[in-house]
């Protein structure tokens, strides 16, 4: 078992969840209730990582953020380090790859809130911010947990995009799923088996959480 | 509701093209209950939403107690949070994740109330929900939910109370009880109340004033009994549920607006008042079924009956105490004159479809209107 790779995977999943949460909430809410031009196009764009081969996404990120490119130079000047072949690089890639997993459940959850309930909050004197905190967020809670669980599990399992932009640097970009591939290449099957089991357990746990949350409406019960 | 003054009055003028075309004008004094009636899709709910600030009409005015909440002229639009309006939504729109108490307390929680939960408890007690404070909406009956919604609407000490079909989501027994309680609650409320309903009987039973909306336009307003018995147009008459609406021609008028005669299907009827109509004019006339009486055989003995009309009984509906009967007037005509009769009486007289009968129309109850188009 490669604990360094495991810790790196957890770190990547954790930061992906932390950073994607506000994005998912804002975007999910806007897509659920907003009426704006180009909404369908934006939705399609967000769903794109679901069908795009991860290597394709990785390729574009690699080219786009190459140290010689405009974006690469901008990133390097902002953060003092290049994006490619670094932890920040795989974090950015992971955020983009996980957009549909985080936004979709939240969008569905916000959609399920009847408009009259929000209006009742406004009429009851709740500001938009308090309506969000006291009414919308608690009602969208199952969607939020689902989105985070999916994102977490999906990040642990991310392979192609991370390999493309991050390479295979132990302690920096070698996540558990890449380490697993590494061990299989080296015929170290017992280690690979342990890693596979860990990833299997996490994936199952995430799906179980999503499944339970999808059925859960805590306010319906006492 | 201590500090709410008795001067509260609601003034609404609305013009809009979307989401439904609106041309509405209504006023409601404090302590008064105004019923907004009309068929579904007439724009009743839209009017309430505009008063609450959930919708911004393209033009108009919403003012409560001299305070302007919306004025297209001066560009004023007060957001719903700042309007102090109590709105009971059609399906109540309670917060499903909060207890009954918190549903009410959250409306008190904008910092003005030192102890929101205690105040919420007393509001729930006021709508007779003691002991159910900790239940969530899903654990309450329809009637109980309506009361929570009412308590929440009253929490902000509103300056106007808006009720959107508040009795439509509950069963009949609960509905009658809630109506009784609304009448009692009104005694302690010194604010204008606007009730939206499609049920004319409900409006007649509860309202001090009636405003009739059709296709987004106010087509009548006034005292409920007046709007119902003397509708301003055939359209209003239909919306008020009148069945006895017919076309005729004015034959004679005694003095301006005084009594007169109208010719209708070969008979001549005496009308108590002719309004602005003159001789020879085509009119639409109506009479409420309560002012049509069946003449029994013994009644014919004395003088000629008031507006006596012969016809054939064609329908006898309703099995309990009160029945609705319809008389076809004139050979092969489609004019059906409806009246009410006690079931016991109908049985005693041996009434059945096909029986020839004579009915009498109360001349003072015959109301004339300008025909449509």
Coordinates of C-alpha atoms in Angstrom, one line a residue:
Chain A
X1 CA 0.0 0.0 0.0
X2 CA 1.4 3.4 -1.1
X3 CA 0.4 5.7 1.8
X4 CA 2.0 8.7 0.1
X5 CA -0.2 8.2 -3.0
X6 CA -3.2 7.5 -0.7
X7 CA -2.7 10.7 1.3
X8 CA -2.2 12.7 -1.9
X9 CA -5.5 11.3 -3.3
X10 CA -7.3 12.3 -0.1
X11 CA -5.7 15.7 -0.2
X12 CA -6.7 16.2 -3.8
X13 CA -10.3 15.0 -3.2
X14 CA -10.6 17.2 -0.1
X15 CA -9.4 20.4 -1.8
X16 CA -11.5 19.6 -4.9
X17 CA -14.6 19.3 -2.6
X18 CA -13.8 22.5 -0.7
X19 CA -13.3 24.6 -3.9
X20 CA -16.0 23.1 -5.9
X21 CA -18.7 23.5 -3.2
X22 CA -19.3 27.3 -3.7
X23 CA -19.1 26.9 -7.5
X24 CA -21.6 24.1 -7.4
X25 CA -24.0 25.9 -5.1
X26 CA -23.9 29.2 -7.1
X27 CA -24.0 27.5 -10.5
X28 CA -26.6 24.9 -9.5
X29 CA -28.9 27.6 -8.0
X30 CA -28.5 29.8 -11.1
X31 CA -29.2 27.0 -13.5
X32 CA -32.2 25.8 -11.4
X33 CA -34.0 29.2 -11.3
X34 CA -32.3 31.5 -13.7
X35 CA -33.6 32.4 -17.1
X36 CA -30.8 33.7 -19.2
X37 CA -29.5 33.5 -22.7
X38 CA -27.2 30.7 -23.5
X39 CA -28.4 28.6 -20.5
X40 CA -28.8 25.5 -22.6
X41 CA -25.3 26.0 -24.0
X42 CA -23.8 26.5 -20.6
X43 CA -25.5 23.4 -19.3
X44 CA -24.1 21.4 -22.2
X45 CA -20.7 22.8 -21.5
X46 CA -20.8 21.8 -17.8
X47 CA -21.9 18.2 -18.8
X48 CA -19.1 17.9 -21.3
X49 CA -16.5 16.3 -18.9
X50 CA -19.0 13.4 -18.5
X51 CA -18.5 12.3 -22.0
X52 CA -15.2 13.8 -22.9
X53 CA -12.2 11.3 -22.8
X54 CA -10.2 12.5 -19.7
X55 CA -7.1 12.5 -21.9
X56 CA -8.7 15.0 -24.2
X57 CA -9.4 17.4 -21.3
X58 CA -5.9 16.7 -20.0
X59 CA -4.4 17.5 -23.3
X60 CA -6.1 20.8 -23.6
X61 CA -5.1 21.8 -20.1
X62 CA -1.5 20.7 -20.8
X63 CA -1.4 22.8 -23.9
X64 CA -3.3 25.7 -22.4
X65 CA -1.3 25.9 -19.3
X66 CA 2.1 25.1 -20.8
X67 CA 4.8 27.3 -19.2
X68 CA 5.3 29.1 -22.5
X69 CA 1.6 29.8 -23.1
X70 CA -0.2 33.0 -22.0
X71 CA -2.3 31.2 -19.4
X72 CA 0.7 29.3 -18.1
X73 CA 2.7 32.5 -17.7
X74 CA -0.2 34.2 -16.0
X75 CA -0.6 31.3 -13.6
X76 CA 3.1 31.2 -12.9
X77 CA 3.3 34.9 -12.2
X78 CA 0.3 34.7 -9.9
X79 CA 1.2 31.6 -7.9
X80 CA 4.9 31.6 -8.4
X81 CA 5.0 28.0 -9.8
X82 CA 3.9 26.4 -13.1
X83 CA 0.6 24.6 -13.3
X84 CA 1.7 21.6 -15.3
X85 CA 3.3 18.7 -13.5
X86 CA 2.3 20.1 -10.1
X87 CA -0.4 19.6 -7.5
X88 CA -2.2 22.8 -8.4
X89 CA -2.3 21.5 -12.0
X90 CA -4.1 18.3 -11.0
X91 CA -6.4 20.3 -8.7
X92 CA -7.5 22.6 -11.5
X93 CA -8.0 19.6 -13.8
X94 CA -9.9 17.8 -11.1
X95 CA -12.2 20.8 -10.5
X96 CA -13.1 21.0 -14.2
X97 CA -13.6 17.3 -14.5
X98 CA -15.9 17.3 -11.5
X99 CA -18.1 20.2 -12.5
X100 CA -21.0 18.0 -13.7
X101 CA -20.8 15.8 -10.6
X102 CA -21.1 18.7 -8.2
X103 CA -23.5 20.9 -10.1
X104 CA -26.0 18.4 -11.4
X105 CA -27.3 17.1 -7.9
X106 CA -27.4 20.7 -6.6
X107 CA -29.3 21.9 -9.6
X108 CA -31.9 19.1 -9.2
X109 CA -32.1 19.9 -5.4
X110 CA -32.7 23.6 -5.9
X111 CA -35.2 22.9 -8.7
X112 CA -37.2 20.7 -6.3
X113 CA -37.8 23.7 -4.0
X114 CA -41.2 25.1 -4.9
X115 CA -41.0 28.8 -5.9
X116 CA -43.8 29.6 -3.5
X117 CA -41.6 28.5 -0.6
X118 CA -39.0 31.1 -1.5
X119 CA -41.6 33.7 -2.0
X120 CA -43.1 32.9 1.3
X121 CA -39.7 33.5 2.9
X122 CA -39.5 36.9 1.2
X123 CA -43.0 37.9 2.2
X124 CA -42.1 36.8 5.8
X125 CA -39.4 39.4 5.7
X126 CA -36.3 37.2 5.1
X127 CA -33.6 38.9 3.1
X128 CA -32.3 37.0 0.0
X129 CA -29.3 36.0 2.0
X130 CA -31.3 34.7 5.0
X131 CA -33.7 32.9 2.6
X132 CA -30.7 31.2 1.1
X133 CA -29.2 30.2 4.5
X134 CA -32.4 29.3 6.4
X135 CA -34.6 27.9 3.6
X136 CA -32.8 27.1 0.4
X137 CA -29.7 25.5 1.8
X138 CA -31.4 23.2 4.3
X139 CA -33.8 22.1 1.6
X140 CA -31.1 21.5 -0.9
X141 CA -28.9 19.7 1.7
X142 CA -29.3 16.1 0.3
X143 CA -28.3 17.4 -3.2
X144 CA -25.3 19.1 -1.6
X145 CA -24.1 15.9 0.2
X146 CA -24.7 13.9 -3.0
X147 CA -22.7 16.3 -5.1
X148 CA -19.8 16.3 -2.6
X149 CA -19.8 12.5 -2.3
X150 CA -19.8 12.0 -6.0
X151 CA -17.0 14.6 -6.4
X152 CA -14.9 13.0 -3.7
X153 CA -15.2 9.5 -5.1
X154 CA -14.7 10.6 -8.7
X155 CA -11.6 12.5 -7.7
X156 CA -10.1 9.4 -6.1
X157 CA -10.8 7.5 -9.3
X158 CA -9.5 10.2 -11.7
X159 CA -6.8 8.9 -14.0
X160 CA -6.4 10.1 -17.5
X161 CA -6.6 13.8 -16.9
X162 CA -4.2 13.7 -14.0
X163 CA -1.7 11.6 -15.8
X164 CA -1.8 14.1 -18.7
X165 CA -1.3 17.3 -16.8
X166 CA 0.4 16.0 -13.7
X167 CA 2.5 13.2 -15.0
X168 CA 3.5 10.6 -12.4
X169 CA 5.5 12.3 -9.7
X170 CA 5.4 10.5 -6.4
X171 CA 4.3 12.9 -3.6
X172 CA 3.3 15.6 -6.0
X173 CA 0.9 14.2 -8.7
X174 CA 1.0 10.4 -8.2
X175 CA -2.5 9.7 -6.9
X176 CA -3.7 6.3 -5.7
X177 CA -5.2 5.3 -9.1
X178 CA -2.0 6.2 -10.9
X179 CA 0.1 4.4 -8.3
X180 CA -2.2 1.4 -8.8
X181 CA -1.4 1.4 -12.5
X182 CA 2.3 1.8 -11.7
X183 CA 2.3 -1.2 -9.5
X184 CA 0.5 -3.4 -12.1
X185 CA 3.1 -2.3 -14.6
X186 CA 5.8 -3.4 -12.2
X187 CA 4.0 -6.8 -11.5
X188 CA 3.5 -5.9 -7.8
X189 CA 0.0 -7.3 -7.8
X190 CA -0.5 -7.6 -4.1
X191 CA 0.0 -3.9 -3.6
X192 CA -2.1 -3.1 -6.6
X193 CA -4.9 -5.3 -5.1
X194 CA -4.8 -3.4 -1.8
X195 CA -5.1 -0.1 -3.6
X196 CA -7.9 -1.4 -5.8
X197 CA -9.8 -2.5 -2.7
X198 CA -9.5 0.9 -1.1
X199 CA -10.7 2.7 -4.2
X200 CA -13.6 0.2 -4.5
X201 CA -14.6 0.8 -0.9
X202 CA -14.6 4.6 -1.3
X203 CA -16.6 4.4 -4.6
X204 CA -19.2 2.1 -3.0
X205 CA -19.5 4.4 0.0
X206 CA -20.0 7.4 -2.2
X207 CA -22.7 5.8 -4.3
X208 CA -24.4 4.5 -1.1
X209 CA -24.4 8.1 0.3
X210 CA -25.8 9.5 -3.0
X211 CA -28.5 6.7 -3.1
X212 CA -29.6 7.3 0.5
X213 CA -29.6 11.1 0.1
X214 CA -31.6 10.9 -3.1
X215 CA -34.4 9.2 -1.1
X216 CA -34.0 11.3 2.0
X217 CA -36.3 14.1 2.8
X218 CA -35.5 14.6 6.4
X219 CA -38.3 17.2 6.9
X220 CA -40.9 14.6 6.0
X221 CA -40.2 12.7 9.2
X222 CA -40.3 13.6 12.8
Chain B
X1 CA -52.0 43.7 16.5
X2 CA -52.0 46.6 18.8
X3 CA -50.3 49.4 17.0
X4 CA -52.0 48.8 13.6
X5 CA -54.1 51.8 13.1
X6 CA -57.6 52.0 12.0
X7 CA -56.7 54.2 9.1
X8 CA -55.1 51.4 7.1
X9 CA -56.5 51.3 3.6
X10 CA -55.4 49.6 0.5
X11 CA -55.4 51.2 -2.9
X12 CA -54.4 49.2 -6.0
X13 CA -54.3 50.1 -9.6
X14 CA -52.6 47.7 -12.0
X15 CA -51.8 47.6 -15.7
X16 CA -49.7 44.9 -17.1
X17 CA -49.3 42.8 -20.2
X18 CA -47.5 39.9 -18.7
X19 CA -47.8 37.2 -17.2
X20 CA -51.5 37.9 -17.7
X21 CA -53.0 41.0 -19.1
X22 CA -54.2 43.2 -16.2
X23 CA -56.4 46.2 -15.9
X24 CA -57.3 46.2 -12.2
X25 CA -58.5 48.8 -9.8
X26 CA -59.5 48.1 -6.3
X27 CA -59.7 49.7 -2.8
X28 CA -60.2 48.1 0.6
X29 CA -60.7 50.0 3.8
X30 CA -59.2 48.7 7.0
X31 CA -61.3 46.0 8.8
X32 CA -63.0 45.4 5.5
X33 CA -62.8 42.1 3.7
X34 CA -62.7 42.4 -0.1
X35 CA -63.3 39.3 -2.1
X36 CA -61.6 39.1 -5.5
X37 CA -63.7 36.7 -7.5
X38 CA -63.5 35.4 -11.1
X39 CA -62.9 32.3 -13.1
X40 CA -59.5 30.6 -12.9
X41 CA -57.0 32.4 -15.0
X42 CA -58.7 35.7 -14.5
X43 CA -55.6 37.1 -12.8
X44 CA -56.7 37.1 -9.2
X45 CA -53.5 35.6 -7.9
X46 CA -51.5 37.9 -10.0
X47 CA -53.2 40.9 -8.2
X48 CA -52.2 39.5 -4.8
X49 CA -48.7 38.9 -6.0
X50 CA -48.4 42.5 -7.2
X51 CA -49.7 43.7 -3.8
X52 CA -47.1 41.5 -2.0
X53 CA -44.3 42.7 -4.3
X54 CA -43.6 39.3 -5.8
X55 CA -44.4 40.8 -9.2
X56 CA -43.8 44.1 -10.7
X57 CA -46.5 45.3 -13.0
X58 CA -45.7 47.5 -15.9
X59 CA -47.8 50.3 -14.6
X60 CA -49.9 51.2 -11.6
X61 CA -49.9 51.9 -7.9
X62 CA -50.0 49.9 -4.7
X63 CA -50.5 52.0 -1.6
X64 CA -51.3 50.9 1.9
X65 CA -52.3 53.4 4.5
X66 CA -50.9 56.3 2.5
X67 CA -47.5 54.5 2.1
X68 CA -46.6 53.8 -1.5
X69 CA -45.2 50.3 -2.1
X70 CA -45.3 50.5 -5.9
X71 CA -45.7 53.4 -8.2
X72 CA -44.7 53.3 -11.8
X73 CA -45.1 57.0 -12.0
X74 CA -42.5 57.8 -9.3
X75 CA -40.5 54.7 -9.9
X76 CA -41.1 53.3 -6.4
X77 CA -40.9 49.6 -5.9
X78 CA -40.6 48.4 -2.3
X79 CA -39.3 44.8 -2.2
X80 CA -41.6 42.2 -0.6
X81 CA -39.3 42.0 2.5
X82 CA -40.0 45.6 3.3
X83 CA -43.8 45.6 2.7
X84 CA -45.2 44.1 5.9
X85 CA -47.8 42.1 4.1
X86 CA -49.3 38.9 5.3
X87 CA -49.9 36.5 2.5
X88 CA -51.4 33.0 2.9
X89 CA -50.5 31.1 -0.2
X90 CA -52.9 28.8 -2.0
X91 CA -51.1 25.6 -0.9
X92 CA -49.7 27.5 2.1
X93 CA -46.0 27.2 1.1
X94 CA -44.9 26.4 4.6
X95 CA -41.2 25.7 5.1
X96 CA -41.2 21.9 5.1
X97 CA -38.1 21.5 7.1
X98 CA -39.2 23.7 10.0
X99 CA -41.6 23.0 12.9
X100 CA -44.9 24.8 13.0
X101 CA -43.3 27.1 15.7
X102 CA -40.2 27.8 13.6
X103 CA -42.3 28.5 10.6
X104 CA -43.9 31.4 12.5
X105 CA -40.8 32.4 14.5
X106 CA -38.7 32.8 11.3
X107 CA -41.1 35.5 10.2
X108 CA -40.5 37.3 13.5
X109 CA -36.7 36.9 13.4
X110 CA -35.7 40.1 11.7
X111 CA -34.4 41.6 15.0
X112 CA -37.4 43.6 16.1
X113 CA -38.9 40.9 18.2
X114 CA -37.0 40.2 21.5
X115 CA -38.3 36.7 21.9
X116 CA -39.5 35.3 18.6
X117 CA -40.3 31.9 19.8
X118 CA -42.5 33.1 22.6
X119 CA -44.4 35.4 20.3
X120 CA -44.7 32.6 17.7
X121 CA -46.2 30.3 20.4
X122 CA -48.8 32.9 21.3
X123 CA -49.6 33.4 17.6
X124 CA -50.1 29.6 17.2
X125 CA -52.3 29.7 20.2
X126 CA -54.3 32.4 18.6
X127 CA -55.1 30.1 15.6
X128 CA -55.8 27.3 18.1
X129 CA -52.7 25.2 17.4
X130 CA -51.5 24.7 21.0
X131 CA -49.6 21.5 21.5
X132 CA -48.7 21.1 17.8
X133 CA -45.8 23.6 17.9
X134 CA -43.1 21.0 17.3
X135 CA -44.7 19.3 14.4
X136 CA -43.5 19.7 10.9
X137 CA -45.9 20.6 8.1
X138 CA -46.0 17.0 6.8
X139 CA -47.3 15.9 10.2
X140 CA -50.2 18.4 10.1
X141 CA -53.6 18.1 8.5
X142 CA -54.6 20.5 5.7
X143 CA -56.6 22.7 8.1
X144 CA -53.8 22.8 10.6
X145 CA -51.3 23.8 7.9
X146 CA -53.7 26.6 6.8
X147 CA -53.6 27.9 10.4
X148 CA -49.8 27.8 10.6
X149 CA -49.8 29.8 7.3
X150 CA -52.2 32.3 8.8
X151 CA -50.1 32.6 12.0
X152 CA -47.0 33.1 9.9
X153 CA -48.8 35.8 7.8
X154 CA -49.9 37.6 11.0
X155 CA -46.4 37.4 12.6
X156 CA -45.1 40.6 11.0
X157 CA -48.2 42.6 12.2
X158 CA -49.0 43.1 8.5
X159 CA -50.8 46.2 7.2
X160 CA -52.7 44.1 4.8
X161 CA -53.7 40.5 4.8
X162 CA -53.9 38.6 1.6
X163 CA -55.6 35.2 1.4
X164 CA -55.2 33.2 -1.9
X165 CA -57.9 30.5 -2.1
X166 CA -57.3 29.7 1.5
X167 CA -60.1 27.1 1.7
X168 CA -59.5 25.2 -1.5
X169 CA -57.0 22.7 -0.2
X170 CA -59.1 21.4 2.7
X171 CA -62.1 19.1 2.9
X172 CA -65.6 20.5 3.2
X173 CA -66.0 20.2 7.0
X174 CA -62.7 21.8 7.7
X175 CA -63.5 24.5 5.2
X176 CA -66.7 25.5 7.1
X177 CA -64.8 25.5 10.4
X178 CA -62.0 27.6 9.0
X179 CA -64.4 30.1 7.6
X180 CA -66.1 30.5 10.9
X181 CA -62.7 31.1 12.5
X182 CA -61.8 33.6 9.9
X183 CA -64.9 35.6 10.8
X184 CA -63.9 35.5 14.5
X185 CA -60.3 36.4 13.7
X186 CA -61.4 39.4 11.7
X187 CA -62.9 41.0 14.8
X188 CA -59.4 41.5 16.1
X189 CA -57.8 42.7 12.9
X190 CA -57.9 46.3 11.9
X191 CA -56.4 45.9 8.5
X192 CA -57.7 45.4 5.0
X193 CA -58.1 41.8 4.0
X194 CA -58.2 40.7 0.4
X195 CA -59.6 37.2 -0.2
X196 CA -59.1 35.5 -3.6
X197 CA -61.6 32.9 -4.4
X198 CA -63.4 31.3 -7.4
X199 CA -66.2 30.3 -5.2
X200 CA -69.0 32.9 -5.4
X201 CA -70.9 31.5 -2.4
X202 CA -67.7 31.7 -0.3
X203 CA -67.3 35.3 -1.4
X204 CA -70.9 36.2 -0.6
X205 CA -70.7 34.6 2.8
X206 CA -67.4 36.3 3.9
X207 CA -66.9 39.5 2.0
X208 CA -68.0 43.1 2.7
X209 CA -67.1 44.1 -0.8
X210 CA -66.7 42.2 -4.0
X211 CA -64.5 42.8 -7.0
X212 CA -65.1 40.7 -10.0
X213 CA -62.2 40.0 -12.3
X214 CA -62.4 38.5 -15.8
X215 CA -59.5 38.2 -18.2
X216 CA -57.5 40.4 -15.9
X217 CA -60.0 43.3 -15.9
X218 CA -62.2 44.5 -13.0
X219 CA -65.7 44.2 -14.5
X220 CA -67.7 44.9 -11.3
X221 CA -67.2 45.9 -7.7
X222 CA -69.5 46.8 -4.9
X223 CA -71.5 45.2 -2.0
X224 CA -71.8 41.5 -2.5
X225 CA -75.6 41.3 -2.5
X226 CA -75.7 44.2 -4.9
X227 CA -73.2 42.8 -7.3
X228 CA -75.0 39.5 -7.2
X229 CA -78.6 40.6 -7.5
X230 CA -78.0 43.7 -9.7
X231 CA -74.9 42.8 -11.9
X232 CA -73.7 45.5 -14.2
X233 CA -73.5 43.2 -17.3
X234 CA -74.5 39.8 -18.5
X235 CA -70.8 38.7 -18.1
X236 CA -70.9 39.6 -14.4
X237 CA -74.3 37.9 -14.1
X238 CA -72.8 34.7 -15.5
X239 CA -69.8 34.8 -13.2
X240 CA -72.1 35.3 -10.3
X241 CA -73.7 32.0 -11.2
X242 CA -77.0 33.4 -12.6
X243 CA -78.9 30.9 -14.7
X244 CA -82.1 33.0 -15.4
X245 CA -80.5 35.4 -17.9
X246 CA -82.7 36.2 -21.0
X247 CA -83.0 38.7 -23.8
X248 CA -86.1 40.9 -24.2
X249 CA -87.4 44.2 -25.4
X250 CA -88.6 47.1 -23.3
X251 CA -92.2 47.7 -24.2
X252 CA -93.2 50.5 -21.9
X253 CA -91.6 52.7 -19.3
X254 CA -93.5 54.7 -16.6
X255 CA -91.2 57.7 -15.8
X256 CA -87.4 57.7 -16.2
X257 CA -86.0 54.5 -14.5
X258 CA -89.4 53.7 -13.1
X259 CA -91.4 50.5 -13.5
X260 CA -91.9 49.2 -17.0
X261 CA -92.9 46.3 -19.1
X262 CA -90.6 44.0 -21.1
X263 CA -91.7 41.6 -23.8
X264 CA -90.1 38.2 -23.6
X265 CA -91.1 35.2 -25.7
X266 CA -94.7 36.3 -26.3
X267 CA -95.3 37.2 -22.7
X268 CA -95.1 40.6 -21.1
X269 CA -93.3 41.0 -17.8
X270 CA -93.6 43.8 -15.3
X271 CA -90.2 45.0 -14.1
X272 CA -89.9 47.1 -10.9
X273 CA -87.3 49.4 -12.3
X274 CA -86.0 50.0 -15.9
X275 CA -82.9 51.9 -15.1
X276 CA -81.6 53.8 -18.1
X277 CA -83.5 51.8 -20.7
X278 CA -86.2 53.3 -22.8
X279 CA -89.0 52.0 -24.9
X280 CA -88.1 49.8 -27.8
X281 CA -84.6 49.0 -26.5
X282 CA -83.2 45.5 -26.4
X283 CA -82.2 44.4 -22.9
X284 CA -80.9 41.4 -21.1
X285 CA -82.8 40.7 -18.0
X286 CA -82.3 38.3 -15.1
X287 CA -84.1 37.1 -12.0
X288 CA -82.6 35.1 -9.1
X289 CA -84.1 31.6 -8.7
X290 CA -85.1 32.7 -5.1
X291 CA -87.5 35.2 -6.7
X292 CA -89.3 32.7 -8.9
X293 CA -92.2 31.0 -7.1
X294 CA -94.3 28.0 -8.2
X295 CA -98.0 28.8 -8.2
X296 CA -100.0 26.1 -6.5
X297 CA -103.5 25.2 -7.8
X298 CA -105.2 27.1 -4.9
X299 CA -103.2 30.3 -5.6
X300 CA -105.0 30.9 -8.9
X301 CA -108.3 31.7 -7.2
X302 CA -107.8 35.4 -6.5
X303 CA -106.4 38.1 -8.7
X304 CA -104.0 37.6 -11.6
X305 CA -100.6 36.5 -10.4
X306 CA -97.6 38.8 -10.5
X307 CA -95.8 38.0 -13.8
X308 CA -97.4 34.6 -14.1
X309 CA -95.8 32.4 -16.8
X310 CA -96.9 29.0 -18.0
X311 CA -94.4 26.3 -18.9
X312 CA -93.5 22.7 -18.7
X313 CA -91.4 21.4 -15.8
X314 CA -88.3 19.8 -17.4
X315 CA -85.9 19.2 -14.6
X316 CA -86.1 18.5 -10.9
X317 CA -82.6 18.1 -9.4
X318 CA -81.2 17.6 -5.9
X319 CA -82.5 14.9 -3.6
X320 CA -82.1 16.5 -0.1
X321 CA -84.3 19.3 1.3
X322 CA -83.9 21.9 -1.4
X323 CA -84.4 21.1 -5.1
X324 CA -83.7 23.1 -8.2
X325 CA -86.4 23.0 -10.8
X326 CA -86.4 24.2 -14.4
X327 CA -89.4 25.3 -16.4
X328 CA -89.4 25.4 -20.2
X329 CA -91.2 28.5 -21.3
X330 CA -92.8 28.5 -24.8
X331 CA -93.3 25.6 -27.2
X332 CA -90.0 24.1 -28.4
X333 CA -88.0 26.9 -26.8
X334 CA -84.7 26.5 -25.1
X335 CA -85.5 29.1 -22.4
X336 CA -85.3 27.4 -19.0
X337 CA -86.4 29.3 -16.0
X338 CA -84.9 28.0 -12.8
X339 CA -86.4 28.1 -9.3
X340 CA -86.0 26.5 -5.9
X341 CA -88.5 24.3 -4.2
X342 CA -88.5 22.4 -1.0
X343 CA -88.3 18.6 -1.7
X344 CA -91.3 17.9 0.5
X345 CA -93.4 20.4 -1.4
X346 CA -92.4 19.0 -4.7
X347 CA -93.4 15.5 -3.6
X348 CA -96.7 16.8 -2.1
X349 CA -97.6 18.5 -5.4
X350 CA -96.6 15.4 -7.4
X351 CA -94.1 17.4 -9.5
X352 CA -92.3 15.4 -12.2
X353 CA -90.6 16.3 -15.5
X354 CA -93.4 16.9 -18.0
X355 CA -95.9 18.5 -15.5
X356 CA -97.4 21.8 -16.8
X357 CA -96.8 24.5 -14.2
X358 CA -97.3 28.2 -13.7
X359 CA -94.6 30.3 -12.0
X360 CA -94.7 33.8 -10.8
X361 CA -91.7 36.3 -11.1
X362 CA -91.3 39.0 -8.5
X363 CA -91.3 42.1 -10.5
X364 CA -89.0 44.1 -8.2
X365 CA -86.4 41.3 -8.6
X366 CA -86.3 41.6 -12.4
X367 CA -83.0 43.3 -13.2
X368 CA -82.2 44.8 -16.6
X369 CA -78.8 45.1 -18.3
X370 CA -77.4 46.2 -21.6
X371 CA -77.1 43.2 -23.9
X372 CA -73.6 42.0 -24.8
X373 CA -72.3 43.5 -28.0

